[in-house]
Short mmCIF file of C-alpha atoms and ligand atoms in Angstrom, two decimals:
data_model
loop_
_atom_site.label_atom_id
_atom_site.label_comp_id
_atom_site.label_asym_id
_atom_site.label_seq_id
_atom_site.Cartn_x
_atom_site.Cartn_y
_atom_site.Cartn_z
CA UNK B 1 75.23 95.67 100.16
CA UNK B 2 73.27 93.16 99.45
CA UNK B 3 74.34 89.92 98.03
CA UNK B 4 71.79 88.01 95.65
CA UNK B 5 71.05 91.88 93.96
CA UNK B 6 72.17 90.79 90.02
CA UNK B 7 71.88 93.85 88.27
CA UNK B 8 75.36 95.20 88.79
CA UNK B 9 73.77 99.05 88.90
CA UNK B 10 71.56 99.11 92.24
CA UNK B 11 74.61 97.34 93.50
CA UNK B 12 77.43 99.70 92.67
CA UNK B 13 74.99 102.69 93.71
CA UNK B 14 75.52 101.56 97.59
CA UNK B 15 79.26 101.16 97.32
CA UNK B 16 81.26 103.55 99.68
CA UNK B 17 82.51 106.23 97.08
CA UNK B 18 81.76 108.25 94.02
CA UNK B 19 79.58 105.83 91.85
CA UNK B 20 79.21 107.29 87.95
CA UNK B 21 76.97 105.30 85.28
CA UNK B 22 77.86 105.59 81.61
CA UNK B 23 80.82 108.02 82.42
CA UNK B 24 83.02 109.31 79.74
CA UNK B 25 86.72 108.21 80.38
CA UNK B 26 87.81 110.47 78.17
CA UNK B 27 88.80 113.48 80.07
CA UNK B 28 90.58 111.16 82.43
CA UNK B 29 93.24 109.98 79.72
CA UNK B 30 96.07 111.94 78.22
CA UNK B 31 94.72 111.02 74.98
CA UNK B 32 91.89 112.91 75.72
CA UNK B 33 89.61 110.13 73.60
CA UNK B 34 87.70 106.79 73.96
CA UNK B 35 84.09 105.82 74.89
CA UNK B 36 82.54 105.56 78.44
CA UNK B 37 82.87 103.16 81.21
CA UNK B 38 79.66 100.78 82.61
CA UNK B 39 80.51 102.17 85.91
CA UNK B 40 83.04 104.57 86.74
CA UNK B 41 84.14 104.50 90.74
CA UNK B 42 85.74 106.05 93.22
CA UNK B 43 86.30 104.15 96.16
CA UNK B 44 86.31 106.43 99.90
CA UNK B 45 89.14 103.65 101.36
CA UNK B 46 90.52 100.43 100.80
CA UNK B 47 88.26 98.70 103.06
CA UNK B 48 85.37 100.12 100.60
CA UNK B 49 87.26 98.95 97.63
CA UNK B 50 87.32 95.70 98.79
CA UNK B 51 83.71 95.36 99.77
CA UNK B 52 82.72 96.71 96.03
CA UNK B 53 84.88 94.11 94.23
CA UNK B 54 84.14 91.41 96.06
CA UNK B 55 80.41 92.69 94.86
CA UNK B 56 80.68 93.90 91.68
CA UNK B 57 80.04 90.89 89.17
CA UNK B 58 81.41 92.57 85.66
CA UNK B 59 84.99 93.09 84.54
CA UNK B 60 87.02 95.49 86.77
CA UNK B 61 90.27 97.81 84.90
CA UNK B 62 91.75 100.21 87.39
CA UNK B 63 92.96 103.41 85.82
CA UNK B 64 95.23 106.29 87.06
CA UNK B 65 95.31 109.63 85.26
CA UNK B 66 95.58 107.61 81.72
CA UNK B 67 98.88 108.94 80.94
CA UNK B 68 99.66 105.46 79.39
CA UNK B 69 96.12 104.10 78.28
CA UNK B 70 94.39 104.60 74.80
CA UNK B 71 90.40 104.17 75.65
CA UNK B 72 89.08 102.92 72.24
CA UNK B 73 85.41 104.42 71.44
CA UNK B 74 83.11 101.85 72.53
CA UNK B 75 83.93 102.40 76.03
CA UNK B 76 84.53 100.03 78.74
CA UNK B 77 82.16 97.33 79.71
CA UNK B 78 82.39 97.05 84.03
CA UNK B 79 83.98 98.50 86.59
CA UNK B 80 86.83 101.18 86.16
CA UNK B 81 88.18 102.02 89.32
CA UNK B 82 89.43 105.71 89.87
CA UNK B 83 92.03 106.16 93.27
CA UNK B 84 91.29 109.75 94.66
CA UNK B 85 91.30 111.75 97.54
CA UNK B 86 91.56 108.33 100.09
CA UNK B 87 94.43 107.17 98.15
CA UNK B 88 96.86 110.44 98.10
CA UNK B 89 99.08 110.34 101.57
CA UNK B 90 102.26 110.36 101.70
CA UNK B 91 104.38 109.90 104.89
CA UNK B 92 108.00 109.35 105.52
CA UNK B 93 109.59 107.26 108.16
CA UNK B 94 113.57 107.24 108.43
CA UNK B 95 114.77 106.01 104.53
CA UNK B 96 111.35 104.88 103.63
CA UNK B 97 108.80 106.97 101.90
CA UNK B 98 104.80 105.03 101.80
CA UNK B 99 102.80 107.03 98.92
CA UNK B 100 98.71 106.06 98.10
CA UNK B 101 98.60 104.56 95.10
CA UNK B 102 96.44 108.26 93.77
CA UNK B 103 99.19 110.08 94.18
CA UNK B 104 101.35 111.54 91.24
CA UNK B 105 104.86 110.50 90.53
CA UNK B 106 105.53 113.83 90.22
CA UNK B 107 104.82 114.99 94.15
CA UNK B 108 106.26 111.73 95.52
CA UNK B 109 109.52 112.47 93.87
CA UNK B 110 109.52 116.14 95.45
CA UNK B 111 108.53 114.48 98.85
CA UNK B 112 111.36 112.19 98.47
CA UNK B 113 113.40 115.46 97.77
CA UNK B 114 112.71 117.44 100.33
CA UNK B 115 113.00 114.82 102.76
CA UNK B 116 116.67 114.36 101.43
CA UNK B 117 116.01 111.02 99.82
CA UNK B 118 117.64 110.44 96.55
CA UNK B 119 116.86 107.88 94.39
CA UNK B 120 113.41 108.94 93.11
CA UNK B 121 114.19 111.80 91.04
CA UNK B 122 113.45 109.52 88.35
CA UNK B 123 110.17 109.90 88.86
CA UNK B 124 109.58 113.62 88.79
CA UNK B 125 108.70 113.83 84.77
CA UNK B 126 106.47 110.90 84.74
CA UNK B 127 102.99 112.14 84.56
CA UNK B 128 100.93 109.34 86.23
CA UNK B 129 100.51 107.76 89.27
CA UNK B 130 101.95 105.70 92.00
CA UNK B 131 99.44 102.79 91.15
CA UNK B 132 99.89 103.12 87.33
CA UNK B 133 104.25 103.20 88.19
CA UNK B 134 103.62 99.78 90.22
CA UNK B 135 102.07 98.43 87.61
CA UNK B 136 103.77 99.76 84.68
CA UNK B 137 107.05 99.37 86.03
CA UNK B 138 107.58 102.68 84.93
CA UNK B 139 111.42 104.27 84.78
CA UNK B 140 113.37 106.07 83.14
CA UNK B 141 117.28 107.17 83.04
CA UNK B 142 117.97 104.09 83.44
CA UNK B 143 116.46 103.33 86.85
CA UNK B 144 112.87 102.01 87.25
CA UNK B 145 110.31 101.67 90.00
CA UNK B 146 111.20 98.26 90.43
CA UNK B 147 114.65 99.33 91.64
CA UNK B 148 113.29 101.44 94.94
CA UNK B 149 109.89 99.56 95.29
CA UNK B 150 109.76 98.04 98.85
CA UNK B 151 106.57 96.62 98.90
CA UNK B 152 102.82 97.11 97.07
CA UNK B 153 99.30 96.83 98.86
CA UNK B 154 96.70 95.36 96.32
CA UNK B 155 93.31 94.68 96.36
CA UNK B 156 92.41 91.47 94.20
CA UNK B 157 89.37 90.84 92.02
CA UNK B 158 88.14 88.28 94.62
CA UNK B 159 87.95 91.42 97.39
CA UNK B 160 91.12 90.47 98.74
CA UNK B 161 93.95 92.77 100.44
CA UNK B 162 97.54 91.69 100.42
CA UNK B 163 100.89 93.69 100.75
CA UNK B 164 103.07 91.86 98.18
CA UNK B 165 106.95 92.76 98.61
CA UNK B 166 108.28 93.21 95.50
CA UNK B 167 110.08 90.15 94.50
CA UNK B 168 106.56 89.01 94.12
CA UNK B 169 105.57 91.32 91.78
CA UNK B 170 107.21 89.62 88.44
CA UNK B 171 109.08 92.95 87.43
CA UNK B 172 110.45 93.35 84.03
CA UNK B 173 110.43 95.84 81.55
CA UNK B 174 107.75 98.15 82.01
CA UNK B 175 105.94 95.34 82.91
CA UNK B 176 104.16 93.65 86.62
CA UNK B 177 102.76 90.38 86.65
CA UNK B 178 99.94 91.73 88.35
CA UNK B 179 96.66 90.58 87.14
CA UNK B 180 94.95 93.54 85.03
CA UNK B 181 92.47 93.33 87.23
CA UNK B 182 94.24 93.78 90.56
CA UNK B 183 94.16 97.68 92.20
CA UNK B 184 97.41 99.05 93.68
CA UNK B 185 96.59 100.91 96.58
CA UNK B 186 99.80 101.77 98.11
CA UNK B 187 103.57 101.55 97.60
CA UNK B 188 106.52 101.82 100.18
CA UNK B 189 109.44 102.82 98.34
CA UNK B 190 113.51 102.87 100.03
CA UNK B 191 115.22 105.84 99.09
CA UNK B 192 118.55 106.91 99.46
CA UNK B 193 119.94 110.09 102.07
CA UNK B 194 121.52 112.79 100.25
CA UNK B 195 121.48 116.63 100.43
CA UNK B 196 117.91 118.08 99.44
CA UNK B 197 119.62 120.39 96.94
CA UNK B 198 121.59 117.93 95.16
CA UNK B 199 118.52 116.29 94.84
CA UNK B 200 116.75 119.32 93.70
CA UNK B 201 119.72 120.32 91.04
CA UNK B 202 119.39 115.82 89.46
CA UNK B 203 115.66 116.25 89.23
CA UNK B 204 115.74 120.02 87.32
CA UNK B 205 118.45 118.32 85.17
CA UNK B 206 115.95 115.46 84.11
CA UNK B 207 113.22 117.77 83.55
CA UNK B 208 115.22 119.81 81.38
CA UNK B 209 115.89 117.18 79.24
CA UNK B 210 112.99 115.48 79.01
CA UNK B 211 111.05 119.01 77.90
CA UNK B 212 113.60 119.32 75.29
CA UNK B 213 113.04 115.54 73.79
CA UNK B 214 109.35 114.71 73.96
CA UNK B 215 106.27 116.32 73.16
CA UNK B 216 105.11 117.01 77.21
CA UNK B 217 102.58 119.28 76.31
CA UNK B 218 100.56 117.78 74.13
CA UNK B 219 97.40 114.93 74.28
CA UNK B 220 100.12 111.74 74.62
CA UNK B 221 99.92 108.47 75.78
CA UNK B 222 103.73 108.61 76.17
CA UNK B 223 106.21 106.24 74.74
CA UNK B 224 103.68 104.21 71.86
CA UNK B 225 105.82 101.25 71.97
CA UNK B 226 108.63 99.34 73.82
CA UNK B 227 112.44 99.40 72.71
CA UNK B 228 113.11 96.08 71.51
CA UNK B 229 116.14 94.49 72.98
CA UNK B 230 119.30 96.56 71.73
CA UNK B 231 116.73 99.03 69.66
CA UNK B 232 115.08 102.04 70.17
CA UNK B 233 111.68 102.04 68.94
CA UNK B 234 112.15 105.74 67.86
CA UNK B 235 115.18 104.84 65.75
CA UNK B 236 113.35 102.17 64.09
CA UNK B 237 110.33 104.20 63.60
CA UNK B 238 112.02 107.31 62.37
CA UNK B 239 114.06 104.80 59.62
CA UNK B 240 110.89 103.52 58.54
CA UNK B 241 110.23 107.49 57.57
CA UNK B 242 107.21 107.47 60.00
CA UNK B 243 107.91 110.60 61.85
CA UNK B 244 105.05 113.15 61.07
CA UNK B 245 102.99 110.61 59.77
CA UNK B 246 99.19 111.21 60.01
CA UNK B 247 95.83 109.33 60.17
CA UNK B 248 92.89 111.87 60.90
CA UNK B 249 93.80 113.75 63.91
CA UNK B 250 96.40 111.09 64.94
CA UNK B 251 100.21 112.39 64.12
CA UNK B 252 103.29 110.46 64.85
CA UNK B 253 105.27 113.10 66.73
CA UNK B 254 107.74 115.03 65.05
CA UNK B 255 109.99 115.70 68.16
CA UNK B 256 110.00 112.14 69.47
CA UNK B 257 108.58 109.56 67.11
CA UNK B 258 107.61 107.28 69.45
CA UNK B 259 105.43 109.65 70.99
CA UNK B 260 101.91 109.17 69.28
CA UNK B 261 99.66 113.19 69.70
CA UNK B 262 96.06 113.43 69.16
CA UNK B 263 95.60 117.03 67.50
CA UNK B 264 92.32 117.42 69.54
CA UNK B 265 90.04 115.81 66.46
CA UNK B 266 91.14 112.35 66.81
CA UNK B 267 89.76 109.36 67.84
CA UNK B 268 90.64 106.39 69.44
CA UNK B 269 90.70 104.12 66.42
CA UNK B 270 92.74 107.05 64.12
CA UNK B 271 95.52 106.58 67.20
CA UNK B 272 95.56 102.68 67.12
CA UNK B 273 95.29 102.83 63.46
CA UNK B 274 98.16 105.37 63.58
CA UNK B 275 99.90 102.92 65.71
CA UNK B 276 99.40 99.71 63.75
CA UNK B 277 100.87 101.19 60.56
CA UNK B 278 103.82 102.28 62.15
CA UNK B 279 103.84 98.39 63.65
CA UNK B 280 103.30 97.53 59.96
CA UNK B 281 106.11 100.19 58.21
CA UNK B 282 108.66 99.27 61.10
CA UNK B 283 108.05 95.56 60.32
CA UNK B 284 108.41 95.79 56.37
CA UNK B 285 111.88 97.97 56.83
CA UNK B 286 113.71 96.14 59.53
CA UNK B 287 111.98 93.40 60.58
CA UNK B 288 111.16 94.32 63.51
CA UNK B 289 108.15 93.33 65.82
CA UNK B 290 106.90 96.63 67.68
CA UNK B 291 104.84 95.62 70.53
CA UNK B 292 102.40 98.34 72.28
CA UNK B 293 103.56 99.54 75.28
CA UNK B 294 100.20 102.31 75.64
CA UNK B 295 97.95 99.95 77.14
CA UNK B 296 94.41 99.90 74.92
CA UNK B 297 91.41 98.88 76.77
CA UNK B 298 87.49 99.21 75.60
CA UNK B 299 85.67 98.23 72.83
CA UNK B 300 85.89 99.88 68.85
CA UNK B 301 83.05 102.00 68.71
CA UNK B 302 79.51 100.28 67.27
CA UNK B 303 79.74 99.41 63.32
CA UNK B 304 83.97 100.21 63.36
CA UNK B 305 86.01 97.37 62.43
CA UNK B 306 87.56 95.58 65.32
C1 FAD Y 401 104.34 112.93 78.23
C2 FAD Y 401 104.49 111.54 78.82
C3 FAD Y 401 105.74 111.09 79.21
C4 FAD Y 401 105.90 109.80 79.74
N1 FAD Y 401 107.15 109.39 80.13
C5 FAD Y 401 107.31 108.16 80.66
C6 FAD Y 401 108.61 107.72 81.10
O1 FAD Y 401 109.60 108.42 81.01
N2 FAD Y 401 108.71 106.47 81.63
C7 FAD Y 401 107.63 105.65 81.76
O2 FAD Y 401 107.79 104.53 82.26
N3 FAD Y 401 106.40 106.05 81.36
C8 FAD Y 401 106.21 107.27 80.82
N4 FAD Y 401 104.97 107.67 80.42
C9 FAD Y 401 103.84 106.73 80.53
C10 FAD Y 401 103.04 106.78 81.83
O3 FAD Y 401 103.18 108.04 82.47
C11 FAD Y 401 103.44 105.65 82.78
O4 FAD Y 401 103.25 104.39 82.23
C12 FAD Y 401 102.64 105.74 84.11
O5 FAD Y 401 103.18 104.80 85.01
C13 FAD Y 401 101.16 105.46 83.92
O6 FAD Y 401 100.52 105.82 85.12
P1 FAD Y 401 98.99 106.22 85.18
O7 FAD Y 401 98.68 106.42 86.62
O8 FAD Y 401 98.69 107.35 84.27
O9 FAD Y 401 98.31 104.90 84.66
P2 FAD Y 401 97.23 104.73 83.49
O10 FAD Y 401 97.79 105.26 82.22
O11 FAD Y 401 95.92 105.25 83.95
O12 FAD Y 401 97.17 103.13 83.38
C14 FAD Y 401 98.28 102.42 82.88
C15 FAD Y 401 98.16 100.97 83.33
O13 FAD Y 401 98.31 100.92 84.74
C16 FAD Y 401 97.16 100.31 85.32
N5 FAD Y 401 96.91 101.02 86.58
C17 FAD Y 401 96.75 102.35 86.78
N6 FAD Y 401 96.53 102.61 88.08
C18 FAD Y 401 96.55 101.41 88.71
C19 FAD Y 401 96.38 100.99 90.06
N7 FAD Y 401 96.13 101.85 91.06
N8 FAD Y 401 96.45 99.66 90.33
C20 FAD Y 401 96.69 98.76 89.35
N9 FAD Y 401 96.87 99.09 88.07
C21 FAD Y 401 96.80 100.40 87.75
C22 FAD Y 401 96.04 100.46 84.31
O14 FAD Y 401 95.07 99.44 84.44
C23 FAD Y 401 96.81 100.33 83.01
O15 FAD Y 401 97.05 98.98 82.71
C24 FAD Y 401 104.78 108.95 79.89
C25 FAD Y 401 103.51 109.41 79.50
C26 FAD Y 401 103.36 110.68 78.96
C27 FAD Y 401 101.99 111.14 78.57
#
């Protein structure tokens, strides 16, 4: 690559990977919605990934399978980086289990499982990644990644690759403090030995219950907002007689009202509009402050109101 190229394009076209110009994002979001990214890539290895960041001189937004982002419809000017195939091992040595940071919750919890590590089963109905769980913090049933998380790999903006253990990662509630900007490449999680199928039986337990309380089959983002301190967002969204509520093709889920669906006709800004009056109705019955946990990236499309 060469180094005093300016225009980002003939640039990104000799990075190791899958380089995309202009590429709609959304098929790649739960939402299925939002504009196109500058540059859309798909790095072969982390040693590639490096290289094209320390290169690439736009904006940079890693994504996972958008289970938890809302693209709006301008798109997203730079670099969206896309983990695949280089990203998607998974290996387990004594009570530790190392997962790329492409692979889905999902088959890390069953790899935990079968390897008779407990611990994990949380992490069999989230739908995203292993990157997008670092970085999310993403739990639930009361236990969180934070709580088996060993260690992260990241790659930096500045092209840099550090393995961070995880009392430097600023955990909170579904929250890192890793820059927005920073790609999580791998994760070494500690699990716990138990008997495969009393692992098996917890994590068919969980599932049950989470297909009978939240809409799993629809185009989600997931839980809109987070629980305030003491709250449940649901709760204070159902009481301020949101539930069903609709802008366009943008419903406020009857089963689980914190659960924002697009109907297949809506767009990005009927879903944040959606999600704003519900901040708005919540705020005006109880006082409450509902803050977004569905991260929102991108521009409003050309002309809409920002
Ligand atoms: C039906 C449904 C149920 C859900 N249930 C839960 C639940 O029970 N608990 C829960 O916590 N969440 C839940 N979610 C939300 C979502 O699955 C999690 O937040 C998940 O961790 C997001 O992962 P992702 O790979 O899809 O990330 P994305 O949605 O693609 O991105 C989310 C954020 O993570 C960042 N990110 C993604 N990949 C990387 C990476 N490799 N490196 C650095 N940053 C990255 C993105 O920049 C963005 O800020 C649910 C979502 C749906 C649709």
């Amino acid at each position: 690559m060469s180094s005093v190229q300016t225009d980002p394009a003939p640039r990104a076209a000799a990075f190791d990977g899958r380089v995309t110009a202009d590429a709609s994002l959304a098929p790649y979001t739960w939402f299925r919605v939002g504009g196109a990214a500058e540059m859309l890539y798909s790095p072969m290895d982390t040693d590639a990934l490096a290289e094209a960041m320390r290169a690439w001189p736009g904006p940079v937004l890693p994504v996972g399978v958008g289970s938890n982002l809302l693209v709006r419809d301008g798109g997203i000017d730079g670099m969206v980086v896309r983990l695949g195939r280089g990203f998607a091992g998974i290996s387990v040595e004594g009570d530790t289990i190392r997962a790329g940071a492409a692979v889905p919750d999902a088959k890390l919890a069953q790899a935990a499982q079968r390897a008779g590590l407990a611990g994990l089963e949380f992490l069999r109905g989230i739908p995203g990644t292993v990157g997008g769980a670092v970085r999310m913090n993403a739990g639930c049933h009361g236990t969180e990644t934070a709580d088996r998380l060993i260690e992260a790999t990241v790659v930096f903006r500045d092209g840099s690759v550090r393995t961070l253990p995880n009392a430097a990662l600023g955990f909170g509630y579904r929250h890192s403090a890793l820059p927005d900007d920073a790609v999580v490449t791998e994760a070494v999680f500690r699990g716990t030995p138990d008997a495969p199928g009393a692992i098996a039986d917890r994590m068919a337990a969980l599932m049950q219950a989470r297909e009978a309380a939240q809409p799993v089959r629809e185009k989600t983002g997931g839980s809109t907002f987070r629980n305030p301190p003491g709250e449940s967002a649901w709760r204070l969204i159902d009481a301020a007689g949101c539930r069903g509520l609709r802008i366009g093709g943008a419903q406020v889920s009857e089963k689980h009202c914190n659960f924002l669906i697009n109907h297949g006709e809506a767009s990005a800004a009927d879903l944040e509009t959606l999600g704003e009056t519900v901040r708005e109705r919540v705020r005006a019955a109880s006082g409450h402050d509902l803050h977004w946990e569905i991260r929102r990236v991108g521009r409003p499309a050309r002309g809409a109101a920002a």
